[in-house]
CSV table of C-alpha atoms in Angstrom, one decimal:
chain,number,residue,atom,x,y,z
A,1093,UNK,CA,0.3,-11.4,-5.1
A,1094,UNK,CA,-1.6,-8.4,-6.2
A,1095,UNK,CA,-1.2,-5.9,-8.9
A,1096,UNK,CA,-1.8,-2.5,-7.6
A,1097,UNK,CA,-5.0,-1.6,-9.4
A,1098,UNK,CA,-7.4,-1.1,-6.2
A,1099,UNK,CA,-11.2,-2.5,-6.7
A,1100,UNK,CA,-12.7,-0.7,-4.0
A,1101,UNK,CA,-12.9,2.1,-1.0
A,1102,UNK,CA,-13.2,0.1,1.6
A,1103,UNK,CA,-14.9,1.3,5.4
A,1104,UNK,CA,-13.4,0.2,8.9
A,1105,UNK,CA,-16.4,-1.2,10.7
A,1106,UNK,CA,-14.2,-2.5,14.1
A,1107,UNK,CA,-11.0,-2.2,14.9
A,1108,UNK,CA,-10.4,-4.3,18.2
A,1109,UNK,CA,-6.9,-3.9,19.7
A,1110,UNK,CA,-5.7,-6.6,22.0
A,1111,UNK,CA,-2.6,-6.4,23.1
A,1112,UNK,CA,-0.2,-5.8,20.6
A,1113,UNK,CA,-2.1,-7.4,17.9
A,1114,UNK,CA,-6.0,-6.8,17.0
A,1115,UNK,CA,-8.7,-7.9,14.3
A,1116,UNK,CA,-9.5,-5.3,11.6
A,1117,UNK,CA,-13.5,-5.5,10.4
A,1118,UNK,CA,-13.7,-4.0,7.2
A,1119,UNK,CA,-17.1,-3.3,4.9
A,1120,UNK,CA,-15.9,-4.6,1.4
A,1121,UNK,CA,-18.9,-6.0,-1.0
A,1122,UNK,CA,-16.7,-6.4,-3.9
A,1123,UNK,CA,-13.5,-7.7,-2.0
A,1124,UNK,CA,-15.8,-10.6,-0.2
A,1125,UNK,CA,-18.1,-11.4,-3.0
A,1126,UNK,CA,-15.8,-14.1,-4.4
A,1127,UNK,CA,-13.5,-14.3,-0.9
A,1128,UNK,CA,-13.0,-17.4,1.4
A,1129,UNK,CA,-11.6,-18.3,4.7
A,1130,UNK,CA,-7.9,-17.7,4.4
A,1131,UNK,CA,-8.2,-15.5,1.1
A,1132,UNK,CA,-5.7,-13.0,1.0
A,1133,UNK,CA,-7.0,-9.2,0.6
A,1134,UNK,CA,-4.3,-6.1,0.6
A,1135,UNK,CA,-5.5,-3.4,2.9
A,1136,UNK,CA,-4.2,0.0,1.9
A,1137,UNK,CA,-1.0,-1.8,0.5
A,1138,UNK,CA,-0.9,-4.8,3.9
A,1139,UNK,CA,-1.4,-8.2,2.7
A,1140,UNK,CA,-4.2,-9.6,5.4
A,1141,UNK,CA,-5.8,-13.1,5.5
A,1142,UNK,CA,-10.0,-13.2,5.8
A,1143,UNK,CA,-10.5,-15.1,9.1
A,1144,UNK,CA,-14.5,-14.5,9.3
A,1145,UNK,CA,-16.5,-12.8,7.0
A,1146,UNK,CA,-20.7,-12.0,6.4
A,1147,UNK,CA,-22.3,-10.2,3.0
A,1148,UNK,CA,-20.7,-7.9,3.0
A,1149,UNK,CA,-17.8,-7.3,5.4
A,1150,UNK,CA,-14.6,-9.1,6.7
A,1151,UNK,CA,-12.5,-9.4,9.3
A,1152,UNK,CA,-8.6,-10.3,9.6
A,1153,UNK,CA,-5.9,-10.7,12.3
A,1154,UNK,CA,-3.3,-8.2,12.4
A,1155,UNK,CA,-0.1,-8.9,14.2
A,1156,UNK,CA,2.4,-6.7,15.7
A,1157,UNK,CA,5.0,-6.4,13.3
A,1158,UNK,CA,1.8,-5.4,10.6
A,1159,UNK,CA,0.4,-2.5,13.3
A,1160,UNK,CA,4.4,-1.4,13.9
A,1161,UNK,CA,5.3,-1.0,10.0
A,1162,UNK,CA,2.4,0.5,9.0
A,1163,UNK,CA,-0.2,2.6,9.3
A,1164,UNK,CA,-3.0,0.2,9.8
A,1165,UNK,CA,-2.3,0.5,14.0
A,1166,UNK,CA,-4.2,4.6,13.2
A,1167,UNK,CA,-6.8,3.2,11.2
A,1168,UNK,CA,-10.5,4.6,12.8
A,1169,UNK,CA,-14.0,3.4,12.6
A,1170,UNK,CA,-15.7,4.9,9.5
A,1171,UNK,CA,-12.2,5.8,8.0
A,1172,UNK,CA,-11.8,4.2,3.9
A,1173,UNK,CA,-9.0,1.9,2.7
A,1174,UNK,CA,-8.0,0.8,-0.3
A,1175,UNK,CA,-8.7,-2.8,-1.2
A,1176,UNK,CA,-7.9,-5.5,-3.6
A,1177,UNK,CA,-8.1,-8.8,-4.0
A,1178,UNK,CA,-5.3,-11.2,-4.7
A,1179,UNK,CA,-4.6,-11.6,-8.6
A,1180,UNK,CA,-6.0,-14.6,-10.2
A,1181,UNK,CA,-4.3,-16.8,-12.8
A,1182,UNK,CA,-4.7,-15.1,-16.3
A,1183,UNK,CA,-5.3,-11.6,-15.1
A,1184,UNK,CA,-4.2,-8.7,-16.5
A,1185,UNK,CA,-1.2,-7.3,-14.3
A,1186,UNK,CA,-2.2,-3.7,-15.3
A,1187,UNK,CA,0.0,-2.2,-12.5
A,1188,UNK,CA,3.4,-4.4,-11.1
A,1189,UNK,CA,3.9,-6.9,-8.7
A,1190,UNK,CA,3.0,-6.0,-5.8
A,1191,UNK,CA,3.6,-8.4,-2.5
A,1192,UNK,CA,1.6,-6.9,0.1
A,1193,UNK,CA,5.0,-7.3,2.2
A,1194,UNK,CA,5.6,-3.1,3.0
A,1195,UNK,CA,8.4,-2.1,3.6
A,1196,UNK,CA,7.5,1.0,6.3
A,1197,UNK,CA,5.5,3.9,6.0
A,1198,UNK,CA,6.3,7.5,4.4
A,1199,UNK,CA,5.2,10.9,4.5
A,1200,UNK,CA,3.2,13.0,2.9
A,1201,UNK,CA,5.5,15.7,2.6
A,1202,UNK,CA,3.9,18.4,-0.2
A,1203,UNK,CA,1.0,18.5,-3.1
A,1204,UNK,CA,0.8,20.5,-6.2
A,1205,UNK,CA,-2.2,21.1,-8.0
A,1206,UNK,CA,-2.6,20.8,-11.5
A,1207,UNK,CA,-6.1,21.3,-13.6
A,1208,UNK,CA,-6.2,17.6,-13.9
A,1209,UNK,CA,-3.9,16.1,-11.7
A,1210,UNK,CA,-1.7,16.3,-8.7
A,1211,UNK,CA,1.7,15.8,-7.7
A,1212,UNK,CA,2.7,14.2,-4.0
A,1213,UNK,CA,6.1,14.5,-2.8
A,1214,UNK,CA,7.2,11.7,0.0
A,1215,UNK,CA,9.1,11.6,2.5
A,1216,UNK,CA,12.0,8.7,1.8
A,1217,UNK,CA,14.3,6.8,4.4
A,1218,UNK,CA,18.0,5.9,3.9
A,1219,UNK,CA,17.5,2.4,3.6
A,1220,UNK,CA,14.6,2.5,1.2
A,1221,UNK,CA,15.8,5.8,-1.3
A,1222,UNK,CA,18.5,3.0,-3.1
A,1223,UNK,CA,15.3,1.4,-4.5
A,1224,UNK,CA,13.3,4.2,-5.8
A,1225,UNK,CA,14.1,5.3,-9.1
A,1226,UNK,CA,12.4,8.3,-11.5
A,1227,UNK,CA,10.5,6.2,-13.7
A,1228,UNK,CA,10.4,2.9,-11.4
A,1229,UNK,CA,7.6,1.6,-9.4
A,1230,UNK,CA,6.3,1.9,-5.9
A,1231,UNK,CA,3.1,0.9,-4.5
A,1232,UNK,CA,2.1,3.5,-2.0
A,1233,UNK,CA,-1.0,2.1,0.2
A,1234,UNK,CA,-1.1,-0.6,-2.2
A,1235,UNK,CA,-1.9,1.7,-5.5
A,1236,UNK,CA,0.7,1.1,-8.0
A,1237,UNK,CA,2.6,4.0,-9.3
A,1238,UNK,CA,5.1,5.1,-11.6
A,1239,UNK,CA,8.0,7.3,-9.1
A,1240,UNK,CA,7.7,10.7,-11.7
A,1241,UNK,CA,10.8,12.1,-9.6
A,1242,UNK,CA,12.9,11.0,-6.9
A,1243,UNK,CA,15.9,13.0,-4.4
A,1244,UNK,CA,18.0,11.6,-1.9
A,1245,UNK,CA,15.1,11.8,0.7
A,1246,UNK,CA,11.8,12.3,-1.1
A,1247,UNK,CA,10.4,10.6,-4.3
A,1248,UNK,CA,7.3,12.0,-5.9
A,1249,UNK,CA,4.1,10.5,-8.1
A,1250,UNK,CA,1.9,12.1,-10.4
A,1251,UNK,CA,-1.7,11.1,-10.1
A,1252,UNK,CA,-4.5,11.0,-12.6
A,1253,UNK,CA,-8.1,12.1,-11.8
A,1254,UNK,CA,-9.3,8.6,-11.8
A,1255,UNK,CA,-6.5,7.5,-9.1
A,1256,UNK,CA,-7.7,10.9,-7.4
A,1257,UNK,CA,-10.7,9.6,-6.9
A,1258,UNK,CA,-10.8,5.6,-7.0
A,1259,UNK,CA,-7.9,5.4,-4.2
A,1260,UNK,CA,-7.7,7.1,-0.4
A,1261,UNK,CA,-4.3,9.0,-2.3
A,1262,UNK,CA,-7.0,12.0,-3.4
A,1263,UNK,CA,-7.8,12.2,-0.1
A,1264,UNK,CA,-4.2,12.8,1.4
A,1265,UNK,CA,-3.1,16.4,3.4
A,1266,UNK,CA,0.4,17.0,4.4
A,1267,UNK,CA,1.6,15.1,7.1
A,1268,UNK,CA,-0.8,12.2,6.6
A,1269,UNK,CA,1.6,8.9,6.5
A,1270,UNK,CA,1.3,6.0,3.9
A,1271,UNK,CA,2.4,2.4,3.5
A,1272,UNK,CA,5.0,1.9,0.4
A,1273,UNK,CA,6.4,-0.8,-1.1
A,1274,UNK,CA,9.3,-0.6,-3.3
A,1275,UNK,CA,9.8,-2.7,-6.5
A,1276,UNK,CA,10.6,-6.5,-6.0
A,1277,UNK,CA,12.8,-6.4,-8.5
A,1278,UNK,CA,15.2,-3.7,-6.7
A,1279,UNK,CA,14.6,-4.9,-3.5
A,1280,UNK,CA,16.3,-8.8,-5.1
A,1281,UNK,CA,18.7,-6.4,-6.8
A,1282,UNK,CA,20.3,-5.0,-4.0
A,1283,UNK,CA,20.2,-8.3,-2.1
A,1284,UNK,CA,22.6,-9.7,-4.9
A,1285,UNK,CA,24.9,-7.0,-4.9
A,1286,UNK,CA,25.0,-7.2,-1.1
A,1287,UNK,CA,26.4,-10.6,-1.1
A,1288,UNK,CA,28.7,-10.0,-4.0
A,1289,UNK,CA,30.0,-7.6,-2.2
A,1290,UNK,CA,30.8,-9.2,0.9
A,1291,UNK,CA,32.3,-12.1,-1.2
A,1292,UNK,CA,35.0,-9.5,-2.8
């Protein structure tokens, strides 16, 4: 489980494809400094397991349904994630529970500048806009966010300077695609009401 609050910019040292899976090398001092074999670290909002790791690096498997609902299959050498590590009992959640289970990938539809801060607008699929309320959460490549506005096809977030500039969100152009994850809590929500509803 994680919380959303990313620790670091991570850096894609390797990215060997075999297949249709590959193993993902990433440069992460802080992710690894405390990591082991089989630790859990979410890249840009994917839950990933550390299969070998050195000082400063690590490197995880990532299988095909991982490359073919997110982004992590156009991931290039030198490019930055967002990392963090899996919450630790006792920590602060200071964002929501987040899985590291995406559900697919959006787009980066429009940006509007403010002195201090920027609005995205995404892009928003049928089958996840049900889950995505003004005012809910969303973990968009693993940064949790508060949804500041949300249409029948699009749902926006509002960031802050420090989000700006602690995440790979600042970095964003239109058209660039992200991992999101809607809210847990929705996502069990609907499942409910599904079943009910076939029961009536």
């Amino acid at each position: 489980m994680f919380t959303g609050i990313i620790e670091e910019l991570g850096e894609v040292l390797a990215w060997e494809r075999s297949g249709d899976s590959g193993r993902l090398t990433l440069r992460a001092p802080l992710a690894v400094s405390d990591a082991t074999h089989g630790d859990s670290i979410s890249v840009d909002g994917v839950c990933l397991t550390v299969v070998d790791q050195g000082p400063d690096w690590f490197t995880a498997d990532v299988m095909a349904v991982s490359i073919a609902m997110s982004t992590l299959g156009d991931l290039r050498v030198g490019q930055q994630v967002d990392l963090e590590r899996a919450a630790a009992l006792g920590d602060r959640l200071g964002g929501h529970i987040v899985q590291g289970h995406i559900d697919g990938t959006s787009t980066l539809l429009s940006r509007e500048e403010g002195d201090a801060w920027r609005v995205l607008r995404f892009s928003l699929d049928p089958e996840h806009a049900p889950l995505v309320v003004r005012k809910g959460s969303i973990a968009v490549n693993g940064v949790s966010l508060t949804v500041s506005d949300a249409g029948d096809d699009w749902f926006e977030v509002s960031l802050i300077p420090e989000t700006l500039t602690a995440t790979v969100l600042g970095t964003l152009e239109p058209g660039d695609r992200v991992n999101i994850e809607t809210d847990i809590l929705a996502r069990q929500v609907q499942r409910m009401l599904q079943f009910q509803g076939e029961k009536s």
